[in-house]
């Protein structure tokens, strides 16, 4: 695997983790939420292409992958909606 690609993936993972921690502690700003939403949308696009690829003939156990990809798509879109609407509301 290309070392630069590994560094980029690890960096995105650490940035995402830092944003999630700041959201959970209540100190997240709107640009942080938008950045994490963009990362989640990229993950959603990856899962969408994977979901479509499971319809190619000759794939064993394709239904398992379809369910997994479908669940990941729904979960990440739900996360994007929650992030852009401001998360949970107190009151």
mmCIF file with all atom_site columns, C-alpha atoms in Angstrom:
data_model
loop_
_atom_site.group_PDB
_atom_site.id
_atom_site.type_symbol
_atom_site.label_atom_id
_atom_site.label_alt_id
_atom_site.label_comp_id
_atom_site.label_asym_id
_atom_site.label_entity_id
_atom_site.label_seq_id
_atom_site.pdbx_PDB_ins_code
_atom_site.Cartn_x
_atom_site.Cartn_y
_atom_site.Cartn_z
_atom_site.occupancy
_atom_site.B_iso_or_equiv
_atom_site.pdbx_formal_charge
_atom_site.auth_seq_id
_atom_site.auth_comp_id
_atom_site.auth_asym_id
_atom_site.auth_atom_id
_atom_site.pdbx_PDB_model_num
ATOM 1  C CA . UNK A 1 1  ? 0.000   0.000   0.000   1.00 0.00 ? 1  UNK A CA 1
ATOM 2  C CA . UNK A 1 2  ? 1.229   3.454   -0.760  1.00 0.00 ? 2  UNK A CA 1
ATOM 3  C CA . UNK A 1 3  ? 2.623   5.080   2.389   1.00 0.00 ? 3  UNK A CA 1
ATOM 4  C CA . UNK A 1 4  ? 1.221   8.516   1.510   1.00 0.00 ? 4  UNK A CA 1
ATOM 5  C CA . UNK A 1 5  ? -2.272  7.082   1.136   1.00 0.00 ? 5  UNK A CA 1
ATOM 6  C CA . UNK A 1 6  ? -1.943  5.459   4.553   1.00 0.00 ? 6  UNK A CA 1
ATOM 7  C CA . UNK A 1 7  ? -0.926  8.801   6.091   1.00 0.00 ? 7  UNK A CA 1
ATOM 8  C CA . UNK A 1 8  ? -3.886  10.571  4.462   1.00 0.00 ? 8  UNK A CA 1
ATOM 9  C CA . UNK A 1 9  ? -6.365  7.949   5.678   1.00 0.00 ? 9  UNK A CA 1
ATOM 10 C CA . UNK A 1 10 ? -4.919  8.026   9.201   1.00 0.00 ? 10 UNK A CA 1
ATOM 11 C CA . UNK A 1 11 ? -5.047  11.823  9.213   1.00 0.00 ? 11 UNK A CA 1
ATOM 12 C CA . UNK A 1 12 ? -8.692  11.877  8.153   1.00 0.00 ? 12 UNK A CA 1
ATOM 13 C CA . UNK A 1 13 ? -9.488  9.312   10.826  1.00 0.00 ? 13 UNK A CA 1
ATOM 14 C CA . UNK A 1 14 ? -7.805  11.356  13.548  1.00 0.00 ? 14 UNK A CA 1
ATOM 15 C CA . UNK A 1 15 ? -9.486  14.575  12.417  1.00 0.00 ? 15 UNK A CA 1
ATOM 16 C CA . UNK A 1 16 ? -12.852 12.822  12.418  1.00 0.00 ? 16 UNK A CA 1
ATOM 17 C CA . UNK A 1 17 ? -12.218 11.436  15.894  1.00 0.00 ? 17 UNK A CA 1
ATOM 18 C CA . UNK A 1 18 ? -11.257 14.874  17.221  1.00 0.00 ? 18 UNK A CA 1
ATOM 19 C CA . UNK A 1 19 ? -14.408 16.423  15.768  1.00 0.00 ? 19 UNK A CA 1
ATOM 20 C CA . UNK A 1 20 ? -16.610 13.675  17.196  1.00 0.00 ? 20 UNK A CA 1
ATOM 21 C CA . UNK A 1 21 ? -15.065 14.155  20.653  1.00 0.00 ? 21 UNK A CA 1
ATOM 22 C CA . UNK A 1 22 ? -15.611 17.910  20.477  1.00 0.00 ? 22 UNK A CA 1
ATOM 23 C CA . UNK A 1 23 ? -19.232 17.383  19.407  1.00 0.00 ? 23 UNK A CA 1
ATOM 24 C CA . UNK A 1 24 ? -19.843 14.996  22.289  1.00 0.00 ? 24 UNK A CA 1
ATOM 25 C CA . UNK A 1 25 ? -18.316 17.420  24.810  1.00 0.00 ? 25 UNK A CA 1
ATOM 26 C CA . UNK A 1 26 ? -20.392 20.307  23.408  1.00 0.00 ? 26 UNK A CA 1
ATOM 27 C CA . UNK A 1 27 ? -17.527 22.453  22.149  1.00 0.00 ? 27 UNK A CA 1
ATOM 28 C CA . UNK A 1 28 ? -17.945 21.923  18.407  1.00 0.00 ? 28 UNK A CA 1
ATOM 29 C CA . UNK A 1 29 ? -18.276 24.852  16.061  1.00 0.00 ? 29 UNK A CA 1
ATOM 30 C CA . UNK A 1 30 ? -20.320 24.868  12.871  1.00 0.00 ? 30 UNK A CA 1
ATOM 31 C CA . UNK A 1 31 ? -17.280 24.492  10.544  1.00 0.00 ? 31 UNK A CA 1
ATOM 32 C CA . UNK A 1 32 ? -16.287 21.364  12.489  1.00 0.00 ? 32 UNK A CA 1
ATOM 33 C CA . UNK A 1 33 ? -19.742 19.914  11.978  1.00 0.00 ? 33 UNK A CA 1
ATOM 34 C CA . UNK A 1 34 ? -19.649 20.719  8.265   1.00 0.00 ? 34 UNK A CA 1
ATOM 35 C CA . UNK A 1 35 ? -16.203 19.113  7.900   1.00 0.00 ? 35 UNK A CA 1
ATOM 36 C CA . UNK A 1 36 ? -17.356 15.908  9.570   1.00 0.00 ? 36 UNK A CA 1
ATOM 37 C CA . UNK A 1 37 ? -20.531 15.933  7.462   1.00 0.00 ? 37 UNK A CA 1
ATOM 38 C CA . UNK A 1 38 ? -18.394 16.144  4.299   1.00 0.00 ? 38 UNK A CA 1
ATOM 39 C CA . UNK A 1 39 ? -16.283 13.209  5.460   1.00 0.00 ? 39 UNK A CA 1
ATOM 40 C CA . UNK A 1 40 ? -19.460 11.231  6.148   1.00 0.00 ? 40 UNK A CA 1
ATOM 41 C CA . UNK A 1 41 ? -20.792 12.100  2.696   1.00 0.00 ? 41 UNK A CA 1
ATOM 42 C CA . UNK A 1 42 ? -17.581 10.750  1.173   1.00 0.00 ? 42 UNK A CA 1
ATOM 43 C CA . UNK A 1 43 ? -18.069 7.532   3.140   1.00 0.00 ? 43 UNK A CA 1
ATOM 44 C CA . UNK A 1 44 ? -21.673 7.424   1.913   1.00 0.00 ? 44 UNK A CA 1
ATOM 45 C CA . UNK A 1 45 ? -20.493 7.719   -1.696  1.00 0.00 ? 45 UNK A CA 1
ATOM 46 C CA . UNK A 1 46 ? -18.016 4.862   -1.152  1.00 0.00 ? 46 UNK A CA 1
ATOM 47 C CA . UNK A 1 47 ? -20.757 2.666   0.324   1.00 0.00 ? 47 UNK A CA 1
ATOM 48 C CA . UNK A 1 48 ? -23.125 3.572   -2.508  1.00 0.00 ? 48 UNK A CA 1
ATOM 49 C CA . UNK A 1 49 ? -20.649 2.383   -5.127  1.00 0.00 ? 49 UNK A CA 1
ATOM 50 C CA . UNK A 1 50 ? -20.047 -0.778  -3.092  1.00 0.00 ? 50 UNK A CA 1
ATOM 51 C CA . UNK A 1 51 ? -23.788 -1.383  -2.871  1.00 0.00 ? 51 UNK A CA 1
ATOM 52 C CA . UNK A 1 52 ? -24.151 -1.042  -6.626  1.00 0.00 ? 52 UNK A CA 1
ATOM 53 C CA . UNK A 1 53 ? -21.174 -3.353  -7.212  1.00 0.00 ? 53 UNK A CA 1
ATOM 54 C CA . UNK A 1 54 ? -22.910 -6.176  -5.312  1.00 0.00 ? 54 UNK A CA 1
ATOM 55 C CA . UNK A 1 55 ? -25.399 -6.478  -8.177  1.00 0.00 ? 55 UNK A CA 1
ATOM 56 C CA . UNK A 1 56 ? -22.693 -7.768  -10.533 1.00 0.00 ? 56 UNK A CA 1
ATOM 57 C CA . UNK A 1 57 ? -23.144 -11.434 -11.421 1.00 0.00 ? 57 UNK A CA 1
ATOM 58 C CA . UNK A 1 58 ? -20.936 -14.033 -9.811  1.00 0.00 ? 58 UNK A CA 1
ATOM 59 C CA . UNK A 1 59 ? -20.561 -12.522 -6.331  1.00 0.00 ? 59 UNK A CA 1
ATOM 60 C CA . UNK A 1 60 ? -21.051 -15.097 -3.587  1.00 0.00 ? 60 UNK A CA 1
ATOM 61 C CA . UNK A 1 61 ? -22.986 -13.880 -0.535  1.00 0.00 ? 61 UNK A CA 1
ATOM 62 C CA . UNK A 1 62 ? -23.952 -10.607 -2.165  1.00 0.00 ? 62 UNK A CA 1
ATOM 63 C CA . UNK A 1 63 ? -27.024 -10.181 0.037   1.00 0.00 ? 63 UNK A CA 1
ATOM 64 C CA . UNK A 1 64 ? -24.832 -9.858  3.141   1.00 0.00 ? 64 UNK A CA 1
ATOM 65 C CA . UNK A 1 65 ? -22.847 -7.087  1.488   1.00 0.00 ? 65 UNK A CA 1
ATOM 66 C CA . UNK A 1 66 ? -26.021 -5.344  0.321   1.00 0.00 ? 66 UNK A CA 1
ATOM 67 C CA . UNK A 1 67 ? -27.429 -5.296  3.838   1.00 0.00 ? 67 UNK A CA 1
ATOM 68 C CA . UNK A 1 68 ? -24.114 -4.079  5.267   1.00 0.00 ? 68 UNK A CA 1
ATOM 69 C CA . UNK A 1 69 ? -23.657 -1.346  2.701   1.00 0.00 ? 69 UNK A CA 1
ATOM 70 C CA . UNK A 1 70 ? -27.313 -0.315  2.996   1.00 0.00 ? 70 UNK A CA 1
ATOM 71 C CA . UNK A 1 71 ? -27.056 -0.044  6.766   1.00 0.00 ? 71 UNK A CA 1
ATOM 72 C CA . UNK A 1 72 ? -23.868 2.006   6.503   1.00 0.00 ? 72 UNK A CA 1
ATOM 73 C CA . UNK A 1 73 ? -25.489 4.348   3.961   1.00 0.00 ? 73 UNK A CA 1
ATOM 74 C CA . UNK A 1 74 ? -28.532 4.928   6.165   1.00 0.00 ? 74 UNK A CA 1
ATOM 75 C CA . UNK A 1 75 ? -26.427 5.423   9.306   1.00 0.00 ? 75 UNK A CA 1
ATOM 76 C CA . UNK A 1 76 ? -24.053 7.910   7.702   1.00 0.00 ? 76 UNK A CA 1
ATOM 77 C CA . UNK A 1 77 ? -26.865 9.910   6.094   1.00 0.00 ? 77 UNK A CA 1
ATOM 78 C CA . UNK A 1 78 ? -28.598 10.040  9.485   1.00 0.00 ? 78 UNK A CA 1
ATOM 79 C CA . UNK A 1 79 ? -25.335 11.298  10.987  1.00 0.00 ? 79 UNK A CA 1
ATOM 80 C CA . UNK A 1 80 ? -25.045 14.006  8.326   1.00 0.00 ? 80 UNK A CA 1
ATOM 81 C CA . UNK A 1 81 ? -28.592 15.180  9.000   1.00 0.00 ? 81 UNK A CA 1
ATOM 82 C CA . UNK A 1 82 ? -27.978 15.262  12.762  1.00 0.00 ? 82 UNK A CA 1
ATOM 83 C CA . UNK A 1 83 ? -24.712 17.163  12.314  1.00 0.00 ? 83 UNK A CA 1
ATOM 84 C CA . UNK A 1 84 ? -26.130 19.806  10.006  1.00 0.00 ? 84 UNK A CA 1
ATOM 85 C CA . UNK A 1 85 ? -29.282 20.322  12.079  1.00 0.00 ? 85 UNK A CA 1
ATOM 86 C CA . UNK A 1 86 ? -27.223 20.973  15.203  1.00 0.00 ? 86 UNK A CA 1
ATOM 87 C CA . UNK A 1 87 ? -27.312 17.617  16.984  1.00 0.00 ? 87 UNK A CA 1
ATOM 88 C CA . UNK A 1 88 ? -29.519 16.973  19.948  1.00 0.00 ? 88 UNK A CA 1
ATOM 89 C CA . UNK A 1 89 ? -31.604 19.729  21.390  1.00 0.00 ? 89 UNK A CA 1
ATOM 90 C CA . UNK A 1 90 ? -31.727 20.407  25.107  1.00 0.00 ? 90 UNK A CA 1
ATOM 91 C CA . UNK A 1 91 ? -34.863 21.684  26.678  1.00 0.00 ? 91 UNK A CA 1
#
